[in-house]
Short mmCIF file of C-alpha atoms in Angstrom, two decimals:
data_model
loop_
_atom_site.label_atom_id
_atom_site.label_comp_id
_atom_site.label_asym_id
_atom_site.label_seq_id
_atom_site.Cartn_x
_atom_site.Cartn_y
_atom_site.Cartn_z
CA UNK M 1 2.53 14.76 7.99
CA UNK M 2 -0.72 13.14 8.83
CA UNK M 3 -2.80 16.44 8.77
CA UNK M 4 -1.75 17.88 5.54
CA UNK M 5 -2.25 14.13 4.17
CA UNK M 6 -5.79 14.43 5.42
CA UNK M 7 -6.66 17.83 4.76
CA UNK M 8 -5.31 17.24 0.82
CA UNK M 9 -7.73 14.28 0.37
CA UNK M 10 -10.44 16.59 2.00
CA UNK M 11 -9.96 19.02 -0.52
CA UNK M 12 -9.47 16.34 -3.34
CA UNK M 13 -12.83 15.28 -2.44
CA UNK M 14 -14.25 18.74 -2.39
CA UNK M 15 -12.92 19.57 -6.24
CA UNK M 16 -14.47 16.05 -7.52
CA UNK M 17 -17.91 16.94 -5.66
CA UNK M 18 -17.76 20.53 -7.29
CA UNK M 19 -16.28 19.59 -10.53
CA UNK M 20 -19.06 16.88 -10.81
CA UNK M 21 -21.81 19.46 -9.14
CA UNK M 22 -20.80 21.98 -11.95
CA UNK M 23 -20.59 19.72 -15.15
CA UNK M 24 -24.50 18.45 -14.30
CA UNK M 25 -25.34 21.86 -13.63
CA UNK M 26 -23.64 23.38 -17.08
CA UNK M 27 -25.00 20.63 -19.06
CA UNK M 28 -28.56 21.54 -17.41
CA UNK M 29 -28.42 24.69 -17.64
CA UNK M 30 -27.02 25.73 -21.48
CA UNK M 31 -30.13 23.87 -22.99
CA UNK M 32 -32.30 25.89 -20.76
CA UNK M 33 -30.57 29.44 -22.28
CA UNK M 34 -30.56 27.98 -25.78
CA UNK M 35 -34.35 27.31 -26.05
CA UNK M 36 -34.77 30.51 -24.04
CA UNK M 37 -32.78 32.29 -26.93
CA UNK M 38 -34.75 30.55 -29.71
CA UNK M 39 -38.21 30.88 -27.83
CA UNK M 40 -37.47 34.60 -27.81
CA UNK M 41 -36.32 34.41 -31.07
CA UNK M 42 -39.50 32.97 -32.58
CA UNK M 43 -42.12 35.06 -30.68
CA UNK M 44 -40.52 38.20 -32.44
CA UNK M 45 -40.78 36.44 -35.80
CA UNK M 46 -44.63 36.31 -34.86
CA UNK M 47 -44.84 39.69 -33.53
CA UNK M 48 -43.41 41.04 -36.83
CA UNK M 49 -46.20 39.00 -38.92
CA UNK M 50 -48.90 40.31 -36.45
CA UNK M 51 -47.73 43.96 -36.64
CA UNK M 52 -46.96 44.16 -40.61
CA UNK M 53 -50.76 44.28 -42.00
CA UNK M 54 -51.86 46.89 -39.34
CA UNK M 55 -48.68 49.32 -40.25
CA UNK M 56 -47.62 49.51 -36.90
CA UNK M 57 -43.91 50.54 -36.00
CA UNK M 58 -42.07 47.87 -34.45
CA UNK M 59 -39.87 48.65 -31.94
CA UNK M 60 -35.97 48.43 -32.61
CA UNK M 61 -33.69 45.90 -30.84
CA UNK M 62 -29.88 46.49 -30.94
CA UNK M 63 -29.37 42.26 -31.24
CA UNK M 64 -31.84 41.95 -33.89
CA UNK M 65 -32.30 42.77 -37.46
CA UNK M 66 -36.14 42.16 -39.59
CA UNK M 67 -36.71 42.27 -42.96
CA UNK M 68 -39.39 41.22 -46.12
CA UNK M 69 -38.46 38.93 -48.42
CA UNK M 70 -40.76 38.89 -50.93
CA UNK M 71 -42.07 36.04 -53.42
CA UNK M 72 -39.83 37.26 -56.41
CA UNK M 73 -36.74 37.42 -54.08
CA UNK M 74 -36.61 40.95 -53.60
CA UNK M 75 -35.45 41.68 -49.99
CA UNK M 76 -36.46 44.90 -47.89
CA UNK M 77 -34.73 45.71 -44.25
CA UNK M 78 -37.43 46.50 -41.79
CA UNK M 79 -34.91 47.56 -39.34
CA UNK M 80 -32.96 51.26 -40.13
CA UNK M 81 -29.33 51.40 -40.47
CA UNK M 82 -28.55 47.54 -40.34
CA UNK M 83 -27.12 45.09 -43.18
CA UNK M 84 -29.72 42.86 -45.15
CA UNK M 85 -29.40 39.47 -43.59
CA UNK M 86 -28.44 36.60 -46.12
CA UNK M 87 -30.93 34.72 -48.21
CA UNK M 88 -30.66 31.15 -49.06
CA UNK M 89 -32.36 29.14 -51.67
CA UNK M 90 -34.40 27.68 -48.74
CA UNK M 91 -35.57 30.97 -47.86
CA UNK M 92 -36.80 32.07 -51.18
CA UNK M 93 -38.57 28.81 -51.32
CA UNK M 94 -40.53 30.00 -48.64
CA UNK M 95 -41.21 33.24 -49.57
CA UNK M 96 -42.35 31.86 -52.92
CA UNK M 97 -44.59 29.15 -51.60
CA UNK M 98 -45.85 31.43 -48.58
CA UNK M 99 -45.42 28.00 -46.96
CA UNK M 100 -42.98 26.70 -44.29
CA UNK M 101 -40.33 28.03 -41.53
CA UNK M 102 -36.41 27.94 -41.90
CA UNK M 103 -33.90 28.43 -39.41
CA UNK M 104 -30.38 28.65 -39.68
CA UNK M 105 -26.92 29.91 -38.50
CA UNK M 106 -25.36 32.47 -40.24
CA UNK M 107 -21.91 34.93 -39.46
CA UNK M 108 -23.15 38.73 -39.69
CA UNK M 109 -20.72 41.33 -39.49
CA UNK M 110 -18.23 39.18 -37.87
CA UNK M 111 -20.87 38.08 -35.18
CA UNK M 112 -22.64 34.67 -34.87
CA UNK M 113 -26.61 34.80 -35.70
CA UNK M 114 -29.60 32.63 -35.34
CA UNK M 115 -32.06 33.29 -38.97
CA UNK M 116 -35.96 32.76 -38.73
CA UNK M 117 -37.40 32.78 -42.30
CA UNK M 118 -41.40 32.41 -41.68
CA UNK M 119 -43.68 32.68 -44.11
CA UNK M 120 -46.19 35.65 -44.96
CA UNK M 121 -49.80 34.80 -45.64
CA UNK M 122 -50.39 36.10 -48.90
CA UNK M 123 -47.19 35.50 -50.06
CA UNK M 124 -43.31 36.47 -49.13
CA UNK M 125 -41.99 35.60 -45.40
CA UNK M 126 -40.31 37.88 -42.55
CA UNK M 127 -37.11 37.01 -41.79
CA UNK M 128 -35.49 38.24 -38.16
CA UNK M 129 -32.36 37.40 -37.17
CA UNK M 130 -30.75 37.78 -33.62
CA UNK M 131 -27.14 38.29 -32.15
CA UNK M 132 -26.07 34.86 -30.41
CA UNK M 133 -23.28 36.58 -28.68
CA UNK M 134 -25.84 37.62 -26.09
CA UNK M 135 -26.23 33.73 -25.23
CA UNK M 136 -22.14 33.33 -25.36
CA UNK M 137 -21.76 36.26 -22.94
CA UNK M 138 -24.40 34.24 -20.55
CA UNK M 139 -22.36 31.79 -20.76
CA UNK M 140 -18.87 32.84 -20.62
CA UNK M 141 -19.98 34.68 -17.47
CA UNK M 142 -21.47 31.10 -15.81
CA UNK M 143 -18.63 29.58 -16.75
CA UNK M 144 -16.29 32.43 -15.18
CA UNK M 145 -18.32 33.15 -11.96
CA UNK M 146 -18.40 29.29 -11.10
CA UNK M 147 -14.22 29.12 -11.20
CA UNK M 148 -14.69 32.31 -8.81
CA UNK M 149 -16.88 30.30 -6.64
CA UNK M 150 -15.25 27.39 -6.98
CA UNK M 151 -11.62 28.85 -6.20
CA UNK M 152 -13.22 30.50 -2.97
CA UNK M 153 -15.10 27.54 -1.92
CA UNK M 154 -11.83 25.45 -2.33
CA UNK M 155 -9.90 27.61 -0.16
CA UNK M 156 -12.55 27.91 2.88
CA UNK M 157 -12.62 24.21 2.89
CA UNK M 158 -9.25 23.47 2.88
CA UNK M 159 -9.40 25.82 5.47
CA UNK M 160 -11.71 24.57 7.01
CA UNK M 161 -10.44 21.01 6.70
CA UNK M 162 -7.13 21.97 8.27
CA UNK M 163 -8.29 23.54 11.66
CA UNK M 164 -11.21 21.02 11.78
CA UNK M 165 -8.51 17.86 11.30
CA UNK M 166 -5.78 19.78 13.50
CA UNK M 167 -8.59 19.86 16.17
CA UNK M 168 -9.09 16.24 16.21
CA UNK M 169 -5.72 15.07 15.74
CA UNK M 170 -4.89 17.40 18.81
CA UNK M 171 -5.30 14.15 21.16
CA UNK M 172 -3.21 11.96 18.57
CA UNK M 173 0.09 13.96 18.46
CA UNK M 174 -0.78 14.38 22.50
CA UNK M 175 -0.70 10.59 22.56
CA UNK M 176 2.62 10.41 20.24
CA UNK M 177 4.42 12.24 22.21
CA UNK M 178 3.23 10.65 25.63
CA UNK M 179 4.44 6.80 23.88
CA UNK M 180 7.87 8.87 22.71
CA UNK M 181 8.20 10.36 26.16
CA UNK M 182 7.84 6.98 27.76
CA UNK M 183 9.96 4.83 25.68
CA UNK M 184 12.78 7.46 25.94
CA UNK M 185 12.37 7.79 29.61
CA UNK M 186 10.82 4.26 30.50
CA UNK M 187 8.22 6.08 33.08
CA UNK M 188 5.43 4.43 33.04
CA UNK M 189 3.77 6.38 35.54
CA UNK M 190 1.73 8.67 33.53
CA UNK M 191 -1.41 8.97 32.60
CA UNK M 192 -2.83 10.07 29.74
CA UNK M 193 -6.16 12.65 30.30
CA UNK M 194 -8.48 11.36 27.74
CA UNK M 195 -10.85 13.75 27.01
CA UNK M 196 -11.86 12.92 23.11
CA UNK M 197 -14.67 11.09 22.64
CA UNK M 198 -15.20 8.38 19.82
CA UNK M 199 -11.88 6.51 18.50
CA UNK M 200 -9.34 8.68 19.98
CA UNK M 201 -10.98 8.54 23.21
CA UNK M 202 -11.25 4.73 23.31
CA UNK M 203 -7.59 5.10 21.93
CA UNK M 204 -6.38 6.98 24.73
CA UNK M 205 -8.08 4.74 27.18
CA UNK M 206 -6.97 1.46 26.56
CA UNK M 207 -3.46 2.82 25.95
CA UNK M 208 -4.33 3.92 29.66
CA UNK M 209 -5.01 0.13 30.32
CA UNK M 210 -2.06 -1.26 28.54
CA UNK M 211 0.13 1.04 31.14
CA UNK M 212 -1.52 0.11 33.79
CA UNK M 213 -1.25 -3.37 32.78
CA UNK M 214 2.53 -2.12 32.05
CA UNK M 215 3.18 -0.82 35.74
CA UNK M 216 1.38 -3.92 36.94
CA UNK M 217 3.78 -6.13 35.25
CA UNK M 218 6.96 -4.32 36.06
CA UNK M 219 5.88 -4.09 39.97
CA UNK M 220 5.63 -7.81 39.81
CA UNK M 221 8.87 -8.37 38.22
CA UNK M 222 10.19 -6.12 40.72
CA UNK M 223 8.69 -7.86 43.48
CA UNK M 224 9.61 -11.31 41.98
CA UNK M 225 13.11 -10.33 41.67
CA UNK M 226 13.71 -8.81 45.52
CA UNK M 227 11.52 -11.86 46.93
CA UNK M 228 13.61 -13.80 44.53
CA UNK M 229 16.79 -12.85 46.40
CA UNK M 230 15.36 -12.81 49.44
CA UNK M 231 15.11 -16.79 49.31
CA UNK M 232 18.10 -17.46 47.69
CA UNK M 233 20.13 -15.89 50.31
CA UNK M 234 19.37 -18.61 53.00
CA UNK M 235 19.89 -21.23 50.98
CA UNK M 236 23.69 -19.46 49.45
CA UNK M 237 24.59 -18.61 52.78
CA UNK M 238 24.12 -22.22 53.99
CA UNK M 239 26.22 -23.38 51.27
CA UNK M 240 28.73 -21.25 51.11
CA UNK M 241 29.01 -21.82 55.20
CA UNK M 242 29.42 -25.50 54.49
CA UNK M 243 31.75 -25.42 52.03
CA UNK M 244 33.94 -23.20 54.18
CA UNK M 245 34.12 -25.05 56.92
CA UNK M 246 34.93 -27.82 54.78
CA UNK M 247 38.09 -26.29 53.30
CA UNK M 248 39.27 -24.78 56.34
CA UNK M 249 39.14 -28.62 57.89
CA UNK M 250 41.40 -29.89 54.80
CA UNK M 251 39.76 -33.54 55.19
CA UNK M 252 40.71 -33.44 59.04
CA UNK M 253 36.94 -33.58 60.42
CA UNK M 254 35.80 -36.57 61.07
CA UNK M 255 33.51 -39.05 59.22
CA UNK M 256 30.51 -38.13 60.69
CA UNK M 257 30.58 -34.91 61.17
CA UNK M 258 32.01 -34.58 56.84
CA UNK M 259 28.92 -36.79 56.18
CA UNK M 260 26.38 -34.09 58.26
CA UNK M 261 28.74 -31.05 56.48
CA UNK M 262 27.79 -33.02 52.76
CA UNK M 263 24.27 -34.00 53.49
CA UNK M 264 23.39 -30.04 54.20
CA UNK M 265 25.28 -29.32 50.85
CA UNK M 266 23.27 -32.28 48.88
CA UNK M 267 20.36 -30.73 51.16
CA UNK M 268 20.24 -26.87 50.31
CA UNK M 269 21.82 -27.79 46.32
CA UNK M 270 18.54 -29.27 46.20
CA UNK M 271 16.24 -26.62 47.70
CA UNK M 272 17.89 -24.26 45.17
CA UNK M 273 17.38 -26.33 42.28
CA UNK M 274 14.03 -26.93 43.34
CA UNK M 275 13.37 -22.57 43.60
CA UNK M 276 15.41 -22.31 40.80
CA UNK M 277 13.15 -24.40 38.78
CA UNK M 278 9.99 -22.93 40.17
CA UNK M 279 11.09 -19.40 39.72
CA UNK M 280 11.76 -20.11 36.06
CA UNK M 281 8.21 -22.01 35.74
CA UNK M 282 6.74 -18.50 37.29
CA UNK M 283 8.28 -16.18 35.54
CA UNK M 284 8.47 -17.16 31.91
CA UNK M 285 5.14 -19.45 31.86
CA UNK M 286 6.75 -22.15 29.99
CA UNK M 287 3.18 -24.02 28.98
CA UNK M 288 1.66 -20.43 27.27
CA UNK M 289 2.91 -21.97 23.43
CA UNK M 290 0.13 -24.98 24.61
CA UNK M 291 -3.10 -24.18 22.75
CA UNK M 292 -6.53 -24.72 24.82
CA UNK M 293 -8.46 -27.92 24.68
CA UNK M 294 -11.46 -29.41 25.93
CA UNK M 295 -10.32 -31.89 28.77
CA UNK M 296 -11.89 -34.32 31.35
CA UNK M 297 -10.94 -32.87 34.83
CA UNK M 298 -11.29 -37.39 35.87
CA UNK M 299 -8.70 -38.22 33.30
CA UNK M 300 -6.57 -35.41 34.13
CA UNK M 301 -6.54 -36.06 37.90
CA UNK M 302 -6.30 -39.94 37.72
CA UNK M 303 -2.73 -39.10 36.12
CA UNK M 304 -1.77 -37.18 38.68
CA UNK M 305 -2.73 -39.23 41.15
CA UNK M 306 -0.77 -42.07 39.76
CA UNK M 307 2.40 -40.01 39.49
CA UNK M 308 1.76 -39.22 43.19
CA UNK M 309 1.21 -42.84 44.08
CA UNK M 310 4.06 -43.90 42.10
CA UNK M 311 6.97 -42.01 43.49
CA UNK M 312 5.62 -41.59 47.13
CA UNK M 313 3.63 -44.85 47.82
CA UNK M 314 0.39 -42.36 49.11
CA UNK M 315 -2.70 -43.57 48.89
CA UNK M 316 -4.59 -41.32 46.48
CA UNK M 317 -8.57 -41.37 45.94
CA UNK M 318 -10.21 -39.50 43.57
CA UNK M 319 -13.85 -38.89 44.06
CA UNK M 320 -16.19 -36.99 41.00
CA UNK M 321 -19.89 -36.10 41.36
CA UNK M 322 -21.17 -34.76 37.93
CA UNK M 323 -17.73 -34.15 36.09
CA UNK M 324 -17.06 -31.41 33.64
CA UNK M 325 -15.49 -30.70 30.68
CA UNK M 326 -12.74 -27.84 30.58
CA UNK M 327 -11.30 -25.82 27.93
CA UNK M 328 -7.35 -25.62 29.50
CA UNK M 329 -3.79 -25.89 28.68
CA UNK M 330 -3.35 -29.43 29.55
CA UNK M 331 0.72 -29.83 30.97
CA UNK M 332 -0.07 -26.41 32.34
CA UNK M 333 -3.34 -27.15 34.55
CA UNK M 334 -1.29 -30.78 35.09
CA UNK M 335 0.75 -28.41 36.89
CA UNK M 336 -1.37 -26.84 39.34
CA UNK M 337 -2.53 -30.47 40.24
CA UNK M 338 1.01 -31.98 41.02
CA UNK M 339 1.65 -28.96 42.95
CA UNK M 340 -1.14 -29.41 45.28
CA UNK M 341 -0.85 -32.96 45.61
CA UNK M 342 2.90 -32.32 46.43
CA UNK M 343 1.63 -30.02 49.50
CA UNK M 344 -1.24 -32.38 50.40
CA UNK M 345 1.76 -34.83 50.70
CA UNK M 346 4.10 -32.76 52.32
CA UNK M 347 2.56 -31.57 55.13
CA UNK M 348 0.12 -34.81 56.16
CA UNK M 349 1.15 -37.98 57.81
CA UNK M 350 2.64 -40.48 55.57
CA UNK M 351 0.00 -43.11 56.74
CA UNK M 352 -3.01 -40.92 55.59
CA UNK M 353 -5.03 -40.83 52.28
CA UNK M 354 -5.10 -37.92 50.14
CA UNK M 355 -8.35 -37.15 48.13
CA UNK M 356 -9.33 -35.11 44.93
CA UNK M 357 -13.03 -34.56 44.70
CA UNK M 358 -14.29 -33.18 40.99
CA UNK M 359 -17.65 -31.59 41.22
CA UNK M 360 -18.59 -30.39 38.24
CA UNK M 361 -15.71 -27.98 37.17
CA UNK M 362 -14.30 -27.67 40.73
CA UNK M 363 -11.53 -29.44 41.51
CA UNK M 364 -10.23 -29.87 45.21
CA UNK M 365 -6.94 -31.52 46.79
CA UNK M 366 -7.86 -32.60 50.74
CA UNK M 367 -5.78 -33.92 53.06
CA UNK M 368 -5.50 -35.01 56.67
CA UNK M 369 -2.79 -32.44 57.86
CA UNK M 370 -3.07 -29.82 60.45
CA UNK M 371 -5.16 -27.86 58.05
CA UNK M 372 -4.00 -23.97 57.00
CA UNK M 373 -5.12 -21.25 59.93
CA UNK M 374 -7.59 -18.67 59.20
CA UNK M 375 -4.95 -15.91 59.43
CA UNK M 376 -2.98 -17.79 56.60
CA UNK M 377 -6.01 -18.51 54.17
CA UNK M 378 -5.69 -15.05 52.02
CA UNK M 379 -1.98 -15.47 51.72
CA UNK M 380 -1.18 -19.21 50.66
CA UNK M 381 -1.25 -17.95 47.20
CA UNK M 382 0.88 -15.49 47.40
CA UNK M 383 4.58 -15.75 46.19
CA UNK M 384 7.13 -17.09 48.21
CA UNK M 385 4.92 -17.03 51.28
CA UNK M 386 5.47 -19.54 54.36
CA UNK M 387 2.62 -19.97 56.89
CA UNK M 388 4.60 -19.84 60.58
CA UNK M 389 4.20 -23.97 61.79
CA UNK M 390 5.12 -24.72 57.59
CA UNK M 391 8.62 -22.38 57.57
CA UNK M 392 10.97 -25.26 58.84
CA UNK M 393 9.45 -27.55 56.01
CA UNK M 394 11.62 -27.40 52.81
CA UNK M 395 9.88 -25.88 49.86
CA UNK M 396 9.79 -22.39 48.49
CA UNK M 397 6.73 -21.07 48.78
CA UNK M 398 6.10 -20.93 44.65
CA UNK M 399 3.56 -23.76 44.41
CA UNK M 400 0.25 -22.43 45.16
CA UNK M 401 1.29 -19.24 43.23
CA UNK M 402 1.55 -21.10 40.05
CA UNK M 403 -1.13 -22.64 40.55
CA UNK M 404 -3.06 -19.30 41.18
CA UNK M 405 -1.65 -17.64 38.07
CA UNK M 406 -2.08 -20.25 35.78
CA UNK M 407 -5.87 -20.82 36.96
CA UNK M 408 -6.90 -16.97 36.80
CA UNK M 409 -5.05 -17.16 33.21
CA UNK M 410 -8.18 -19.61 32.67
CA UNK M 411 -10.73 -17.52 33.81
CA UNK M 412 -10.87 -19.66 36.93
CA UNK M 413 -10.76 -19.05 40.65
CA UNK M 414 -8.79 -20.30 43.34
CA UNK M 415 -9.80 -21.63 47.17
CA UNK M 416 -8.58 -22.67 50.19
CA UNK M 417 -10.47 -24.37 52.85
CA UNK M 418 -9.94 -26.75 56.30
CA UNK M 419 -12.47 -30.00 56.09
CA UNK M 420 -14.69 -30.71 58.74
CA UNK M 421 -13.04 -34.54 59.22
CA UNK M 422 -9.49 -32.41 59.28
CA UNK M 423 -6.90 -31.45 57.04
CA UNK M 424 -6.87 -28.50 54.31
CA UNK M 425 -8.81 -28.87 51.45
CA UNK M 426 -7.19 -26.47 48.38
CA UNK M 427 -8.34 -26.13 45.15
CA UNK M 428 -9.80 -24.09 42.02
CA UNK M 429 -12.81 -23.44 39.88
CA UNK M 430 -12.89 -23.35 35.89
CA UNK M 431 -15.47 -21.88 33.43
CA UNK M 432 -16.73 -25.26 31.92
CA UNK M 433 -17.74 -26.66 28.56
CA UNK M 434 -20.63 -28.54 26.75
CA UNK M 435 -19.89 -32.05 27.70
CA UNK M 436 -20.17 -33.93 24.41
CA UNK M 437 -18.46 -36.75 22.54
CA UNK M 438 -16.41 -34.57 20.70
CA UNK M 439 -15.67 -32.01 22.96
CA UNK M 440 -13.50 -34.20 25.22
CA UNK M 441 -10.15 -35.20 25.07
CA UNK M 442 -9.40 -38.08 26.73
CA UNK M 443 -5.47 -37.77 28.52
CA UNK M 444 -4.13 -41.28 29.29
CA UNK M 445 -0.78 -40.38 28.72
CA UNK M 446 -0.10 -37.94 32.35
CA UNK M 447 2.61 -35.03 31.02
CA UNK M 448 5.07 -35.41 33.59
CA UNK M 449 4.82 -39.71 32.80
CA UNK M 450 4.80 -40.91 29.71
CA UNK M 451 5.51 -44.44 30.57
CA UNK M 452 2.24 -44.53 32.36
CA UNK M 453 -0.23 -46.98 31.11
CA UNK M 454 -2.67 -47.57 33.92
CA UNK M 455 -3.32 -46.07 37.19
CA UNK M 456 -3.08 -48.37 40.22
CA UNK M 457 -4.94 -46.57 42.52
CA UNK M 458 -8.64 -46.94 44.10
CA UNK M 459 -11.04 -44.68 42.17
CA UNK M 460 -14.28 -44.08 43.02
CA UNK M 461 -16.65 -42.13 40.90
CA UNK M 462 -20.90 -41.35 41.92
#
């Protein structure tokens, strides 16, 4: 579980900043009580040297014990009712020299005591010695208090650390069991309410944008599929009609009317081959694995036009005024190209010239056709949609919605427009590049012809 997880390395944290904040402090602290103990320790030794001459009694201390030691050795306890303290060699020599200071350790009736031997003017010393269990009590009860502390401190902040982490998680395990409710139920209607700020906020709102994007996507599909059926229903029913009527005849109708019975066959075969193929194109964008490249928008659209030229016989001009450099998926924005020279030479006069005019990163196919009516201009690029004088045409209406998806998947924009010497003029925008030597990739080999070695086409560029 993610909050215990959390809340253990919160309080794994808190022991090593404790731990660490109670070693320094120990280790700072025990000199400070030591020299205390030893400063106390000394001023009494001076006290008792100060006092001696003028006869003065000396108040008792239950931790601490004075005697003479004079210079032959002879030792006499200053303090009533307690034990001599020991006397070392070093001591004596300071009693007989009347020179010098000793300290040591030494165990007194089974308790631990610090020894001052300080020397007398005149002759002998004073010797006082002090309990060190006061110092050990001092510290045993630091020591104690601060696992006291430390225990309590340890519990508030785990918890602490566990609301505080339940609290934030809150929108997490609300956003877990959103995702969990969604894949088991495949709604993708809801929303989630983001009201965290920080991470989890930003969380929650692009998985907000990732459903949306979600419901987007599945509407399409949707829509793709009925609009899908939609168009292959004319086309079935056709065929199926024709291929009835030519098994309830058994070979008895007669040659020209089998011929006009075959030719619709070969005719709506193709129309669904043709939606078939498109459909596929538009749903599964088959050029996405292409990586972007820099590419020169002349180069591109001199291959196209020599496809066009090639299997039609149009005459195709392409025109460029200050040329740009692209960044695209080339077979992909090949694509867009051949399908709007394909409607430029659809739905114009056989006799006419068709044009593509580059300006800069703008890229236009005109023709000299009855041009696209203001009522149809927002909807050309929309799927599967026929214009009223285009529906008896054959196509599917896919075209110029591949041509709008893959351009917006550029960062582009798309446009439609009627020329002012007639005919529709229908094209796109691109984001452009730096137009430099090594930025440009030069495409003489067109994608959908790769026997092509020069165009034969007039080319005209200002």
């Amino acid at each position: 579980m993610l909050r215990i997880r959390i809340t253990l390395v919160a309080v794994v944290a808190a022991i090593a900043a404790i731990v660490v904040t109670v070693v320094t402090t120990y280790h700072s602290v025990a000199p400070l009580v030591v020299g205390q103990f030893e400063r106390g320790l000394s001023d009494r030794t001076d006290t008792l040297l100060a006092v001696l001459p003028a006869g003065a009694p000396l108040p008792v201390r239950p931790d601490t014990t004075e005697q003479l030691l004079l210079p032959d050795g002879t030792v006499q306890v200053l303090t009533p009712g307690r034990n001599p303290l020991p006397v070392t060699e070093a001591d004596r020599e300071v009693a007989r020299t009347g020179r010098g200071t000793v300290t040591v350790s030494v165990e007194l009736d089974g308790a631990p005591h610090d020894v001052v031997t300080k020397a007398r003017p005149g002759g002998g010393a004073v010797m006082v010695g002090r309990n060190y269990a006061e110092v050990e009590r001092v510290d045993r009860e630091f020591l104690d208090q601060t696992v006291w502390v430390t225990a309590a401190a340890l519990a508030a902040a785990a918890v602490l650390c566990w609301l505080a982490i339940g609290g934030i998680l809150r929108p997490i395990r609300r956003l877990a069991a959103a995702t969990e409710r969604i894949a088991t139920t495949q709604d993708l209607s809801t929303n989630l309410v983001g009201t965290a700020r920080g991470e989890v906020g930003e969380l929650t709102r692009n998985f907000n944008t990732m459903l949306a994007a979600l419901r987007f996507s599945r509407a399409q599909q949707q829509r793709l599929a009925e609009d899908a059926g939609h168009e292959l229903r004319t086309p079935l029913t056709s065929v199926r009609a024709s291929a009835e009527l030519l098994q309830r005849a058994g070979g008895r109708l007669a040659p020209d009317d089998e011929a006009k019975v075959l030719g619709t066959l070969l005719h709506e075969a193709l129309a669904l081959d043709e939606l078939v193929r498109e459909l596929v194109d538009l749903a599964t964008d088959q050029y996405a694995a292409e990586n972007p490249v820099p590419l020169d928008l002349v180069e591109l659209a001199e291959n196209c036009a020599a496809r066009l030229r090639r299997c039609t016989g149009r005459s195709v001009t392409v025109e460029a005024v200050d040329p740009a450099t692209v960044r695209v998926r080339p077979r992909a924005l090949a694509r867009c190209l051949d399908n709007l020279l394909d409607n430029a030479a659809k739905y114009s006069p056989p006799e006419t010239d068709i044009y593509i005019e580059i300006r800069k990163s703008t890229v236009a196919v005109r023709d000299h056709g009855p041009g696209i009516d203001t009522a149809d201009r927002d909807a050309v690029f929309d799927r599967f949609y026929r214009a009223k004088r285009t529906r008896a045409s054959p196509g599917s209406g896919l075209g110029l919605a591949i041509v709008h998806d893959v351009v917006t998947a550029h960062g582009g924009s798309v446009h439609v427009d009627n020329h002012t010497d007639g005919g529709a003029s229908v094209g796109f925008t691109l984001p452009g590049v730096d137009r430099t030597p090594e930025n440009v990739r030069q495409t003489r080999e067109h994608p959908c012809d790769k026997r092509l070695t020069a165009p034969s086409f007039s080319a005209r560029r200002e």
